[in-house]
JSON list of C-alpha atoms and ligand atoms in Angstrom, two decimals:
[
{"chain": "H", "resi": 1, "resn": "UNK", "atom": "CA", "xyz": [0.00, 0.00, 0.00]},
{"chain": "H", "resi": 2, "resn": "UNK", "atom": "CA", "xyz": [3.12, 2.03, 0.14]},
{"chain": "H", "resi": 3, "resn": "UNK", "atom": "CA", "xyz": [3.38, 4.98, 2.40]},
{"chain": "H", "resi": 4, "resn": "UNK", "atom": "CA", "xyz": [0.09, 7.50, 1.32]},
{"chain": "H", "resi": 5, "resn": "UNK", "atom": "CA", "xyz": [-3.16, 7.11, 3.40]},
{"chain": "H", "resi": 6, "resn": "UNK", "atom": "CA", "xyz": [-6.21, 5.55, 1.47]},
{"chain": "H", "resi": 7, "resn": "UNK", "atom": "CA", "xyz": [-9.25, 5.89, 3.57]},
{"chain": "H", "resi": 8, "resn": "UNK", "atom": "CA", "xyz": [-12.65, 4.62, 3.24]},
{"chain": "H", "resi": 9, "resn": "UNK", "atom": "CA", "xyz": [-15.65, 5.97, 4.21]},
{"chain": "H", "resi": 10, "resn": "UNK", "atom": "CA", "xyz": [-18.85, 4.06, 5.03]},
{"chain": "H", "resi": 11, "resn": "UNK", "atom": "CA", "xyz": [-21.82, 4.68, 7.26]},
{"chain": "H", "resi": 12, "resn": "UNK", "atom": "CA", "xyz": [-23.81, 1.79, 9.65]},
{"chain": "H", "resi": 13, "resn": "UNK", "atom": "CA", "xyz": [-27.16, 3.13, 7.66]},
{"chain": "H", "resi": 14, "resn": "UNK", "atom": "CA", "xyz": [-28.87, 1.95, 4.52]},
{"chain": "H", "resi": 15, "resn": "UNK", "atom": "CA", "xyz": [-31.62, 4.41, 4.82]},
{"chain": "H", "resi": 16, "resn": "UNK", "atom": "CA", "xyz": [-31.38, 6.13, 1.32]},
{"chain": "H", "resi": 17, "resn": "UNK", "atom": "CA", "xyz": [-31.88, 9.47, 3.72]},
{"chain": "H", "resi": 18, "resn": "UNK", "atom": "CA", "xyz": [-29.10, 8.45, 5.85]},
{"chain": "H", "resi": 19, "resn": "UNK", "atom": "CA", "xyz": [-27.67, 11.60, 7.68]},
{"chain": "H", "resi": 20, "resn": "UNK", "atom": "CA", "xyz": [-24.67, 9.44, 8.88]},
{"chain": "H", "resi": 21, "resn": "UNK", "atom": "CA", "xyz": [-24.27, 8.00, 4.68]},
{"chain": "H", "resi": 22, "resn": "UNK", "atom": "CA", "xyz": [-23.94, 12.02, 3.76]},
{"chain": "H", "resi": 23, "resn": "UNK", "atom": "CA", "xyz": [-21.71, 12.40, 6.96]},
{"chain": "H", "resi": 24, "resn": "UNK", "atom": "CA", "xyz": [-19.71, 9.95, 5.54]},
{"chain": "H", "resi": 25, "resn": "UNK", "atom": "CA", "xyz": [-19.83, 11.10, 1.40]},
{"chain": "H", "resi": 26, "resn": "UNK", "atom": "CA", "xyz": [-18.94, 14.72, 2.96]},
{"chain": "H", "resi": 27, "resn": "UNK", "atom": "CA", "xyz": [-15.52, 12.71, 5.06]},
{"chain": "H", "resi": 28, "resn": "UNK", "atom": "CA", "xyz": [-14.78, 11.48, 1.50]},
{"chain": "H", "resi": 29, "resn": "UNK", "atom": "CA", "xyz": [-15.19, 15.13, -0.63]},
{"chain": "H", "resi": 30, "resn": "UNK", "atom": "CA", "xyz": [-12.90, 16.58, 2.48]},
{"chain": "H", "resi": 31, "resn": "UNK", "atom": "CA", "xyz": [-10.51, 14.08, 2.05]},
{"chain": "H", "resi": 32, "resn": "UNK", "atom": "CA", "xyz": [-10.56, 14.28, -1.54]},
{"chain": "H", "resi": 33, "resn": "UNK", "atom": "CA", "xyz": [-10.30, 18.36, -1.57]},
{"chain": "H", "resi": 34, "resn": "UNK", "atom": "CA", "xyz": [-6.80, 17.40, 0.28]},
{"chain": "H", "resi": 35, "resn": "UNK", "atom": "CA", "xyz": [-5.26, 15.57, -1.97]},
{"chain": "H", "resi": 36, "resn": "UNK", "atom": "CA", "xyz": [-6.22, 12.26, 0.42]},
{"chain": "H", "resi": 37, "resn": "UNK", "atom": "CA", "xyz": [-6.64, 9.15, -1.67]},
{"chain": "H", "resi": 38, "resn": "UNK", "atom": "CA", "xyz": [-10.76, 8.59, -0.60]},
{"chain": "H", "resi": 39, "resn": "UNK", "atom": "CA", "xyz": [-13.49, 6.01, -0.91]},
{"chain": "H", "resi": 40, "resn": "UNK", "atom": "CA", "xyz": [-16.50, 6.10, -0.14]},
{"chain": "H", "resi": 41, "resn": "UNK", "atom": "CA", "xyz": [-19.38, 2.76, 0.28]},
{"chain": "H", "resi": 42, "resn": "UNK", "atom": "CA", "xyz": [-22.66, 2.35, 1.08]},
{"chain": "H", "resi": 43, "resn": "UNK", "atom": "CA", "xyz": [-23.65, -0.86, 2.83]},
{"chain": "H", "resi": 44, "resn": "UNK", "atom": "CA", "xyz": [-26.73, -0.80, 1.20]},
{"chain": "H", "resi": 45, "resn": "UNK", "atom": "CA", "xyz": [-24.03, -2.60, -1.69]},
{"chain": "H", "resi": 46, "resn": "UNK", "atom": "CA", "xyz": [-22.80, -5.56, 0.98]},
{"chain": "H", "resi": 47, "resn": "UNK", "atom": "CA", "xyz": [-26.42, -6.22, 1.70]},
{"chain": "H", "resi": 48, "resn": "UNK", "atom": "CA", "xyz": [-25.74, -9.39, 3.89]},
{"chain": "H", "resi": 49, "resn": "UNK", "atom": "CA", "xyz": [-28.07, -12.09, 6.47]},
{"chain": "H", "resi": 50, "resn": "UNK", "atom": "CA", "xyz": [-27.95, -11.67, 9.76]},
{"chain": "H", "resi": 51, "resn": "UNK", "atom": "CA", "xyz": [-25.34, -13.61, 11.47]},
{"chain": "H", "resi": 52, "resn": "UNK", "atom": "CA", "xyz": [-26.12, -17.13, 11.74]},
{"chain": "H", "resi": 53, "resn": "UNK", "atom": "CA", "xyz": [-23.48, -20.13, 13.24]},
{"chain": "H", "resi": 54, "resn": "UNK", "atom": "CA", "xyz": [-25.66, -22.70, 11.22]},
{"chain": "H", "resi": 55, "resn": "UNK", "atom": "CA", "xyz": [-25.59, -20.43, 8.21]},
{"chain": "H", "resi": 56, "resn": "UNK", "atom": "CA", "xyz": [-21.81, -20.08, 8.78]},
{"chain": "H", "resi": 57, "resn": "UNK", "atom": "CA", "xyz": [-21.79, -24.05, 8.76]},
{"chain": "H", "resi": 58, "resn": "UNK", "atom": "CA", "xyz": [-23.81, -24.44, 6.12]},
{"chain": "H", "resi": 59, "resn": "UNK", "atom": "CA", "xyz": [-22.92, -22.03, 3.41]},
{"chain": "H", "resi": 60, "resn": "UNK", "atom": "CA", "xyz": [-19.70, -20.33, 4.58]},
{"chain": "H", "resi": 61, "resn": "UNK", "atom": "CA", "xyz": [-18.80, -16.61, 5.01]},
{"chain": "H", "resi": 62, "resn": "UNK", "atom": "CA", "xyz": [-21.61, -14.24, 2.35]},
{"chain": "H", "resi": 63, "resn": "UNK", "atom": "CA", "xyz": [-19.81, -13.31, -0.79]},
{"chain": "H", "resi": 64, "resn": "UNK", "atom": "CA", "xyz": [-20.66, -9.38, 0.01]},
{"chain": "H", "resi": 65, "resn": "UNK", "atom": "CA", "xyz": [-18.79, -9.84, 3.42]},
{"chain": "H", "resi": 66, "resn": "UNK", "atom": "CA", "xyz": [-15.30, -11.28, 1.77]},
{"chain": "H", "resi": 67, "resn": "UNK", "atom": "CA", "xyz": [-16.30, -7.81, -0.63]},
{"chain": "H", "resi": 68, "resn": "UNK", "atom": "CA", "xyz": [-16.11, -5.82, 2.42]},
{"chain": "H", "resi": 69, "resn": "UNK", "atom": "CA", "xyz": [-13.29, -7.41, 3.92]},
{"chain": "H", "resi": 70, "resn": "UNK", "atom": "CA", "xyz": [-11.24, -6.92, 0.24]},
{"chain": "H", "resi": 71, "resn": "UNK", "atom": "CA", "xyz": [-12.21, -3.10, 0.43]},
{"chain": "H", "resi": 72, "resn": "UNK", "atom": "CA", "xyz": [-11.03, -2.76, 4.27]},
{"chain": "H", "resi": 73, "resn": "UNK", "atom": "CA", "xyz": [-7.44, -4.38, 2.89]},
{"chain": "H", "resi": 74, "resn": "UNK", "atom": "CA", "xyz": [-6.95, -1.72, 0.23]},
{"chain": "H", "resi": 75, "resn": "UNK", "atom": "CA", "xyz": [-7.13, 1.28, 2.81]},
{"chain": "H", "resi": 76, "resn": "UNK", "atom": "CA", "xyz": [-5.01, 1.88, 6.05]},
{"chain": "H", "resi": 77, "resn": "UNK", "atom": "CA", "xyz": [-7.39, 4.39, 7.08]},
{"chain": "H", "resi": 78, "resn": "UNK", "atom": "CA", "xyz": [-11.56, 4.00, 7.79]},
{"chain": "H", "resi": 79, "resn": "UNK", "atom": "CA", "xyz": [-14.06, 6.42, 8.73]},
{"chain": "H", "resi": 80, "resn": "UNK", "atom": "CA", "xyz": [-17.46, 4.92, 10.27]},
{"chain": "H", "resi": 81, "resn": "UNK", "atom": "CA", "xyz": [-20.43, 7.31, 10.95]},
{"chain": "H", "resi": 82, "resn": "UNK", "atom": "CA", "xyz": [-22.49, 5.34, 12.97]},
{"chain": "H", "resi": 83, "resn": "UNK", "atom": "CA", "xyz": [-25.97, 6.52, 14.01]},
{"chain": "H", "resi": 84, "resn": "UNK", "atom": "CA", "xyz": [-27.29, 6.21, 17.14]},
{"chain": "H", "resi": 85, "resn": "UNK", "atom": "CA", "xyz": [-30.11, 3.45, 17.94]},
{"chain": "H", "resi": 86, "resn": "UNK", "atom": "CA", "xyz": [-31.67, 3.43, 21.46]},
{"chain": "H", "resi": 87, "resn": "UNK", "atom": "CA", "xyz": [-27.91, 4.45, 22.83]},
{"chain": "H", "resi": 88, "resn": "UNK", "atom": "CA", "xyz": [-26.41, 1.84, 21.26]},
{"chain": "H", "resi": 89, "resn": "UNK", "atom": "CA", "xyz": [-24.47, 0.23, 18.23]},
{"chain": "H", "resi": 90, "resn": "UNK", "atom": "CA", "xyz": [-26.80, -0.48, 15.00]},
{"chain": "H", "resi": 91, "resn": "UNK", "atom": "CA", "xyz": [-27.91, -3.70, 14.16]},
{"chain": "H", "resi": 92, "resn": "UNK", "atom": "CA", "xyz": [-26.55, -3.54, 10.45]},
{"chain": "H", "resi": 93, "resn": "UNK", "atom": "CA", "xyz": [-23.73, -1.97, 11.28]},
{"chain": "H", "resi": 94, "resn": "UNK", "atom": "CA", "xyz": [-22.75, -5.35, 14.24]},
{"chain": "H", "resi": 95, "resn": "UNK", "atom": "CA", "xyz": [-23.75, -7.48, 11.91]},
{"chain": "H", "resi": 96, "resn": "UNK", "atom": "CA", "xyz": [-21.63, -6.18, 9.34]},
{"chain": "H", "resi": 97, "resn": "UNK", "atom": "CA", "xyz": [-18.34, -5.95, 11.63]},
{"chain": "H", "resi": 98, "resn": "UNK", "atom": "CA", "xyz": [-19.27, -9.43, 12.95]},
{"chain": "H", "resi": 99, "resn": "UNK", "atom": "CA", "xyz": [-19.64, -11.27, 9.42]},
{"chain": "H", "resi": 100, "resn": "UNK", "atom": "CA", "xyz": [-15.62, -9.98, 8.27]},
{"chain": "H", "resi": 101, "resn": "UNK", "atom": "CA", "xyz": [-14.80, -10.64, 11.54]},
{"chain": "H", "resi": 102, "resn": "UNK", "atom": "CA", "xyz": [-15.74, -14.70, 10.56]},
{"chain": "H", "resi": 103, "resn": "UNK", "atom": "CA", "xyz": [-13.75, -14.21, 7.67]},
{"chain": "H", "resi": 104, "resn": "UNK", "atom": "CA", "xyz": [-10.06, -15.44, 9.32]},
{"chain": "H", "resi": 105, "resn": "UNK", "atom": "CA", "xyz": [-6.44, -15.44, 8.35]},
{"chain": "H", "resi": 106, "resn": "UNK", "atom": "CA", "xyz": [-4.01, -18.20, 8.12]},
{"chain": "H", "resi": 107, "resn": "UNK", "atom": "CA", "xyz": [-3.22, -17.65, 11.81]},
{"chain": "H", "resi": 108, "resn": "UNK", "atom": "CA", "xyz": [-6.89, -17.63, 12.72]},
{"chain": "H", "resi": 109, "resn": "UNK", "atom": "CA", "xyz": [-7.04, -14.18, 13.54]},
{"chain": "H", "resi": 110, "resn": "UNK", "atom": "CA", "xyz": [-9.36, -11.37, 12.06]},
{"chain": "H", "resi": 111, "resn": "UNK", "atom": "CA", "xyz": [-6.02, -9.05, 11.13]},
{"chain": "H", "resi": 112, "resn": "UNK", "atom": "CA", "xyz": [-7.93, -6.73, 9.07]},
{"chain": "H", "resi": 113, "resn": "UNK", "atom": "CA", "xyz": [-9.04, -4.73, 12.09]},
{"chain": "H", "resi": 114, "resn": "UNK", "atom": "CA", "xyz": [-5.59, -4.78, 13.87]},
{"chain": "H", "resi": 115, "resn": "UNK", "atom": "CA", "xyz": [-3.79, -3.83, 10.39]},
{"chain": "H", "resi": 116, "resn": "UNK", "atom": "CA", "xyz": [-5.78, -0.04, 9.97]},
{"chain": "H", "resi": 117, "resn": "UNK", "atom": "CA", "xyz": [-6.64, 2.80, 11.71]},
{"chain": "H", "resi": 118, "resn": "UNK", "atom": "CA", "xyz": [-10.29, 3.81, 12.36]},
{"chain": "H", "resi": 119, "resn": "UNK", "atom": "CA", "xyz": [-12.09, 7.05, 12.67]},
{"chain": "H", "resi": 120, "resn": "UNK", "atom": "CA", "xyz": [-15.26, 7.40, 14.62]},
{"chain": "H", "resi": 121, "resn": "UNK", "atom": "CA", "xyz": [-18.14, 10.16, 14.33]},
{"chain": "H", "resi": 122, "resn": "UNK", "atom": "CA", "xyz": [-21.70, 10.44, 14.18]},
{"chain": "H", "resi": 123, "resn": "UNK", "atom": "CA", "xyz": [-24.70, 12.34, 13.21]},
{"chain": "H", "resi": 124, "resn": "UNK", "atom": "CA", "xyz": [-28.32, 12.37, 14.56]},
{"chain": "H", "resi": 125, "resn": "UNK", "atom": "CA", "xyz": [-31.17, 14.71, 14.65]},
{"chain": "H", "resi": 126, "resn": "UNK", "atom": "CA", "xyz": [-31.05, 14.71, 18.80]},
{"chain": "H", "resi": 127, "resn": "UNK", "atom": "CA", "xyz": [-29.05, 17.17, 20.22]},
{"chain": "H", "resi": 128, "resn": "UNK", "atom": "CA", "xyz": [-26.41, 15.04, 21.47]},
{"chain": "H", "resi": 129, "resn": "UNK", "atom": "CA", "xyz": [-25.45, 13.91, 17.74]},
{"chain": "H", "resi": 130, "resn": "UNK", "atom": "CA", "xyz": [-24.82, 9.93, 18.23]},
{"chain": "H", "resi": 131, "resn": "UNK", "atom": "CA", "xyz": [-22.27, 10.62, 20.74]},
{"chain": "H", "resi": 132, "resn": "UNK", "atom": "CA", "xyz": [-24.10, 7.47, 23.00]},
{"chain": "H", "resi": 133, "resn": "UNK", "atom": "CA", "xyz": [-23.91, 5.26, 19.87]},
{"chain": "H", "resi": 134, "resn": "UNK", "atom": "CA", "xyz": [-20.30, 5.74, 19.62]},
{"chain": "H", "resi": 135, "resn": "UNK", "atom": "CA", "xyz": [-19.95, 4.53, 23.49]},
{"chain": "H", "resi": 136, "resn": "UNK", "atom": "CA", "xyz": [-20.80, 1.22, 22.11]},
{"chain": "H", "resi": 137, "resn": "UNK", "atom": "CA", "xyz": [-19.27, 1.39, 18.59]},
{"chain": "H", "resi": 138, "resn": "UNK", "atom": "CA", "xyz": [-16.03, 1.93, 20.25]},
{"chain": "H", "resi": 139, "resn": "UNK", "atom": "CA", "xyz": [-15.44, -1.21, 22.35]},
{"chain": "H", "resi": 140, "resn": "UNK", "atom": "CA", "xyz": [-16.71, -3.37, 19.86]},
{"chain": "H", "resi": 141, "resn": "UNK", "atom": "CA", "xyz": [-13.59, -2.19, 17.46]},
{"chain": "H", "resi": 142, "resn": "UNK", "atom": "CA", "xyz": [-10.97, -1.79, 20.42]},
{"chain": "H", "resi": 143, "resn": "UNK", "atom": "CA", "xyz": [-11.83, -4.71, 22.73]},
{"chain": "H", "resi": 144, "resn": "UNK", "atom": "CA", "xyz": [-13.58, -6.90, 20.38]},
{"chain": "H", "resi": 145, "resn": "UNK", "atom": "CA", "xyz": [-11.75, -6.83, 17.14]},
{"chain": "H", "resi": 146, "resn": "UNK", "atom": "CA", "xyz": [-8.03, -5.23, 18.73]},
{"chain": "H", "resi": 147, "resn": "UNK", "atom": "CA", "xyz": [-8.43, -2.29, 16.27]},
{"chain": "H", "resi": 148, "resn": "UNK", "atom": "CA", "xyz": [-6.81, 0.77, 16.74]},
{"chain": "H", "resi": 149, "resn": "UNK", "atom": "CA", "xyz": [-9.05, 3.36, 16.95]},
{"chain": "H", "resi": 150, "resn": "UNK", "atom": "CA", "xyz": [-8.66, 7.66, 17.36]},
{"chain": "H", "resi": 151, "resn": "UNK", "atom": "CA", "xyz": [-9.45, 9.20, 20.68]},
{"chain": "H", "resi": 152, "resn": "UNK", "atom": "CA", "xyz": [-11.10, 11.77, 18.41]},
{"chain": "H", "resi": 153, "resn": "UNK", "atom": "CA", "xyz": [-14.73, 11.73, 17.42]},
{"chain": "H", "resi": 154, "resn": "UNK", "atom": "CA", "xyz": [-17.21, 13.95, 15.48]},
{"chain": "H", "resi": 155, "resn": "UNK", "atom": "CA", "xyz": [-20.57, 14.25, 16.50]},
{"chain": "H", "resi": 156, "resn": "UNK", "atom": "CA", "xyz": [-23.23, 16.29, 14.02]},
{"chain": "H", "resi": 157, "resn": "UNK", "atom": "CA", "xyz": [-26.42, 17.17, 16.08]},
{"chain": "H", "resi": 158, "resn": "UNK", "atom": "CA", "xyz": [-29.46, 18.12, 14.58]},
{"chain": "H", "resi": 159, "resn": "UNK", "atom": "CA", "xyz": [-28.56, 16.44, 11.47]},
{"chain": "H", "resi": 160, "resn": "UNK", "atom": "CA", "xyz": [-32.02, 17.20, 9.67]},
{"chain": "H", "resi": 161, "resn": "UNK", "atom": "CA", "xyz": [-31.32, 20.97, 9.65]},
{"chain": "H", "resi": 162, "resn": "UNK", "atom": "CA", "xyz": [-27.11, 20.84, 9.42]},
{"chain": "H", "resi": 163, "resn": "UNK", "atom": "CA", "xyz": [-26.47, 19.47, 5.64]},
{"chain": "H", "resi": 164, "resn": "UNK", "atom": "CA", "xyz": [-26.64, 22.44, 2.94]},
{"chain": "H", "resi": 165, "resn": "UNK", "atom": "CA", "xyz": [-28.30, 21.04, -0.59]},
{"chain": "H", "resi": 166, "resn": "UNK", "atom": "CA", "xyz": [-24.13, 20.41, -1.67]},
{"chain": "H", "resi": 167, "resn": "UNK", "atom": "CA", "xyz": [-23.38, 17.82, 1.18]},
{"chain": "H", "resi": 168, "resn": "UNK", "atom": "CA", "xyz": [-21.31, 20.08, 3.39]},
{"chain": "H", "resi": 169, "resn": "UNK", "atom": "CA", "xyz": [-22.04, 21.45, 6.57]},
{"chain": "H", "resi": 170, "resn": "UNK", "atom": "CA", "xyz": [-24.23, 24.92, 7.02]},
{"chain": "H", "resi": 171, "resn": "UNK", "atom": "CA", "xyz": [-21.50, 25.23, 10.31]},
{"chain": "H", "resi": 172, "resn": "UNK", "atom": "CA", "xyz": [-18.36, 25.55, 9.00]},
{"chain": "H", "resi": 173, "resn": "UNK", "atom": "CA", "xyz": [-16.29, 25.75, 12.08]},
{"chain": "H", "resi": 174, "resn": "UNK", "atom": "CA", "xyz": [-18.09, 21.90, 12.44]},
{"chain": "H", "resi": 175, "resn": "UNK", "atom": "CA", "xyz": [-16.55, 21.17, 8.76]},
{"chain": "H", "resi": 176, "resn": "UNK", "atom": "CA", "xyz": [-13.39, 22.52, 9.70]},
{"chain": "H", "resi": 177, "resn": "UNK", "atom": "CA", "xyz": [-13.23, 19.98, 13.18]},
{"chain": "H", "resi": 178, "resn": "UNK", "atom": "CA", "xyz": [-14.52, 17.18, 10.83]},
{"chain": "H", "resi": 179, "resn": "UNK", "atom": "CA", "xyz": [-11.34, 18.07, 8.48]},
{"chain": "H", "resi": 180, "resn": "UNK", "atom": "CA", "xyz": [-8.95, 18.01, 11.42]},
{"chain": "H", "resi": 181, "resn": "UNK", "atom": "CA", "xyz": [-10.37, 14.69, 12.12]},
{"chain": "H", "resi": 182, "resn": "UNK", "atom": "CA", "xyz": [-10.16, 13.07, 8.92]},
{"chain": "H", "resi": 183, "resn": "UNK", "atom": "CA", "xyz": [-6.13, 14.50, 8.35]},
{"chain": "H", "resi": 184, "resn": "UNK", "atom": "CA", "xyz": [-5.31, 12.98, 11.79]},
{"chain": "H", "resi": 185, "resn": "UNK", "atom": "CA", "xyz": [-6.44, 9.71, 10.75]},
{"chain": "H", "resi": 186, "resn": "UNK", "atom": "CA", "xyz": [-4.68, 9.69, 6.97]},
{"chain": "H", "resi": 187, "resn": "UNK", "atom": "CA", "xyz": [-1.55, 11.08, 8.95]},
{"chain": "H", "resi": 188, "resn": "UNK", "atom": "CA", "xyz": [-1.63, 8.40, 11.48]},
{"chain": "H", "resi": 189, "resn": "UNK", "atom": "CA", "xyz": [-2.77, 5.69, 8.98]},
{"chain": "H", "resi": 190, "resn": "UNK", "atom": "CA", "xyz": [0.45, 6.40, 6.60]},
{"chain": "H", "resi": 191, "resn": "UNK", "atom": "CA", "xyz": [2.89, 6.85, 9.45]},
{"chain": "H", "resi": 192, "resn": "UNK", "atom": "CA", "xyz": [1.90, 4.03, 11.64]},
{"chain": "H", "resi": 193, "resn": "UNK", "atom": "CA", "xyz": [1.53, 1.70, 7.77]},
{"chain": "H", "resi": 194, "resn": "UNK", "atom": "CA", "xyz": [5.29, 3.34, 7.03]},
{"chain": "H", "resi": 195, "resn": "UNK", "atom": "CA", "xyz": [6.44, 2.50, 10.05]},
{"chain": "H", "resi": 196, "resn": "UNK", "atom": "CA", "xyz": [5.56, -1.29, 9.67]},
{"chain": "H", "resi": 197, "resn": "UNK", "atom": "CA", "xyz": [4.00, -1.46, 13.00]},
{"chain": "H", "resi": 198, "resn": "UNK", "atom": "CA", "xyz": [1.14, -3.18, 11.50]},
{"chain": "H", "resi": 199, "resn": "UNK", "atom": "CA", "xyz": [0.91, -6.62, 12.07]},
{"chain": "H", "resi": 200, "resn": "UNK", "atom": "CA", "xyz": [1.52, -8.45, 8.25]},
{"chain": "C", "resi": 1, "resn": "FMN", "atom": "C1", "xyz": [-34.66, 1.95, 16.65]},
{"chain": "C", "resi": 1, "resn": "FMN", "atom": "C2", "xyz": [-34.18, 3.36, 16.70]},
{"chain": "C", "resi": 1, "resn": "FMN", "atom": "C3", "xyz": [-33.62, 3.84, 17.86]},
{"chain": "C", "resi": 1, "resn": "FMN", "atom": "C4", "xyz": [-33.12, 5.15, 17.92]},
{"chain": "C", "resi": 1, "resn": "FMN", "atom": "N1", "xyz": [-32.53, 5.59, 19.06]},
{"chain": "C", "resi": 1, "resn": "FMN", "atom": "C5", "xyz": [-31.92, 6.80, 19.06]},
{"chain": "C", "resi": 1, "resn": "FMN", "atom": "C6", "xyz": [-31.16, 7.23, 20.19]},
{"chain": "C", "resi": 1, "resn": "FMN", "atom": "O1", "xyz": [-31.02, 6.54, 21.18]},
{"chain": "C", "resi": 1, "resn": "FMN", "atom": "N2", "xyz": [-30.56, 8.45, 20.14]},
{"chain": "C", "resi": 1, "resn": "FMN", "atom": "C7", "xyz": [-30.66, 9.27, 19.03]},
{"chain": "C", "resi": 1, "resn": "FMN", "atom": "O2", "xyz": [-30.08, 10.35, 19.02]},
{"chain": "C", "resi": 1, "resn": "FMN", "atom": "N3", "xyz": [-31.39, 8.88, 17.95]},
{"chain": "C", "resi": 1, "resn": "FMN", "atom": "C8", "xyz": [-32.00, 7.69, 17.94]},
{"chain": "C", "resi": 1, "resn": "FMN", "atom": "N4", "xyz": [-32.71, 7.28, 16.86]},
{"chain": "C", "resi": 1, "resn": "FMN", "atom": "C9", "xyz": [-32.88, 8.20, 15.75]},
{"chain": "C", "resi": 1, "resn": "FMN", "atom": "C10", "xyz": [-31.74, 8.05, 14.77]},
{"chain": "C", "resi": 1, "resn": "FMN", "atom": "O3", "xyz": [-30.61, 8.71, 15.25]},
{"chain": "C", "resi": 1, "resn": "FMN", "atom": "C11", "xyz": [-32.19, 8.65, 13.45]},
{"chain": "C", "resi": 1, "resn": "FMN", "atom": "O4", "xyz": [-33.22, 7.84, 12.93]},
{"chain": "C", "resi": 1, "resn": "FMN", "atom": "C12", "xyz": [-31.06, 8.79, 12.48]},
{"chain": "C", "resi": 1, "resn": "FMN", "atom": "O5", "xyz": [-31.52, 9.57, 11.41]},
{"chain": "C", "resi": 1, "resn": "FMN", "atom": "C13", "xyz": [-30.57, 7.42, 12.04]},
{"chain": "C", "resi": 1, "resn": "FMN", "atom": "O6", "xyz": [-29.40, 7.56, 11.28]},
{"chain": "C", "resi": 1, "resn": "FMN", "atom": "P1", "xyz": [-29.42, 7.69, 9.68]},
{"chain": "C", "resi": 1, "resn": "FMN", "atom": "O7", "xyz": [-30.06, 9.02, 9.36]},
{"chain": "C", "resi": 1, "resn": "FMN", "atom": "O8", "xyz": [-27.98, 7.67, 9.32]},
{"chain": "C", "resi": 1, "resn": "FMN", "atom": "O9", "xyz": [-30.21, 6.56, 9.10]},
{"chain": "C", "resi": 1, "resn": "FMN", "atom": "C14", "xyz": [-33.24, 5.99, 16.79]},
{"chain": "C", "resi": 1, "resn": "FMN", "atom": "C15", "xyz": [-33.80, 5.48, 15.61]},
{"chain": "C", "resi": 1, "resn": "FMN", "atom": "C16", "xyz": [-34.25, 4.19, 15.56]},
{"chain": "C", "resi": 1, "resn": "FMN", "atom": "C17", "xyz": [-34.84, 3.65, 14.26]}
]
């Protein structure tokens, strides 16, 4: 992957309205209008079942989660904007981080999590913007799946009002702490992937 951060961008929504899916397109245009190598994916693509063990047995791992897994190789660097549901992680968005976490290496580990950097934020028409949904988000990456994951976090409240008709934010000192965001998590992502302190 060489030394340059390649981030991706995805959101734990399918909802064709999805605040945290423009949250996520707007990471990807700021990371783009730096000269940051940027993708951005909606879920709605890696439609997958809910996690099953018989399934597992039966049929393997879904194509659309090896998809996933693929994508999360080819960038050091991934931005989640994970919306908020009753305080807590969303189902699709579990689901999803449980299915490539079947998917296993040689070793038996799930090394795509350990092997990137991730970027939390969240947006949500409540006034606290998601920030409770993150609370669980968090551990599932750090604890659960041994990712590394920045102390910093974005949180967009009163998402239904904050999006101008372009994508970016009516409050630009908001864009400008989502941009500080997003460049300490390509600038960690290339250093930490230059360094080689990525398990390979
Ligand atoms: C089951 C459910 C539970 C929710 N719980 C919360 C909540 O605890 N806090 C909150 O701020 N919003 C909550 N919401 C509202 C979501 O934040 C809102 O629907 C948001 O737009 C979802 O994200 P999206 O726009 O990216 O799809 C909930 C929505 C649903 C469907």
């Amino acid at each position: 992957m060489g030394n340059q951060a390649k981030l991706l961008f995805f959101a734990g929504s399918t909802r064709s309205a999805s605040f945290n899916k423009k949250l996520a397109r707007l990471g990807a245009t700021i990371a783009s209008s730096d000269g940051i190598d940027a993708t951005f994916v909606d879920l709605a693509d890696y439609d997958m079942p809910l996690y099953n063990g018989d399934l597992e047995l039966d049929s393997g791992q879904p194509e659309n989660a090896k998809r996933l897994k693929k994508l999360f190789e080819q960038h050091n660097g991934i931005m989640i904007a994970c919306p908020e549901y009753n305080s807590s992680i969303t189902p699709l968005l579990k689901n999803t981080l449980d299915w490539v976490s079947r998917i296993r290496e040689n070793d038996g580990t799930a090394k795509v999590f350990k092997t990137r950097v991730f970027l939390l934020v969240s947006a949500s028409s409540g006034g606290t913007g998601g920030l409770r949904g993150l609370h669980s988000v968090r551990p599932v990456l750090e604890l659960g799946l041994g990712a590394l994951v920045l102390p910093d976090q974005f949180m967009l409240p009163r998402a239904n009002t904050a999006f101008a008709e372009d994508g970016s934010l009516n409050d630009t000192d908001a864009q400008e702490r989502l941009r500080t965001a997003i460049r300490k998590l390509a600038h960690t992502a290339s250093v930490l992937d230059a360094a080689g302190v990525f398990p390979r």
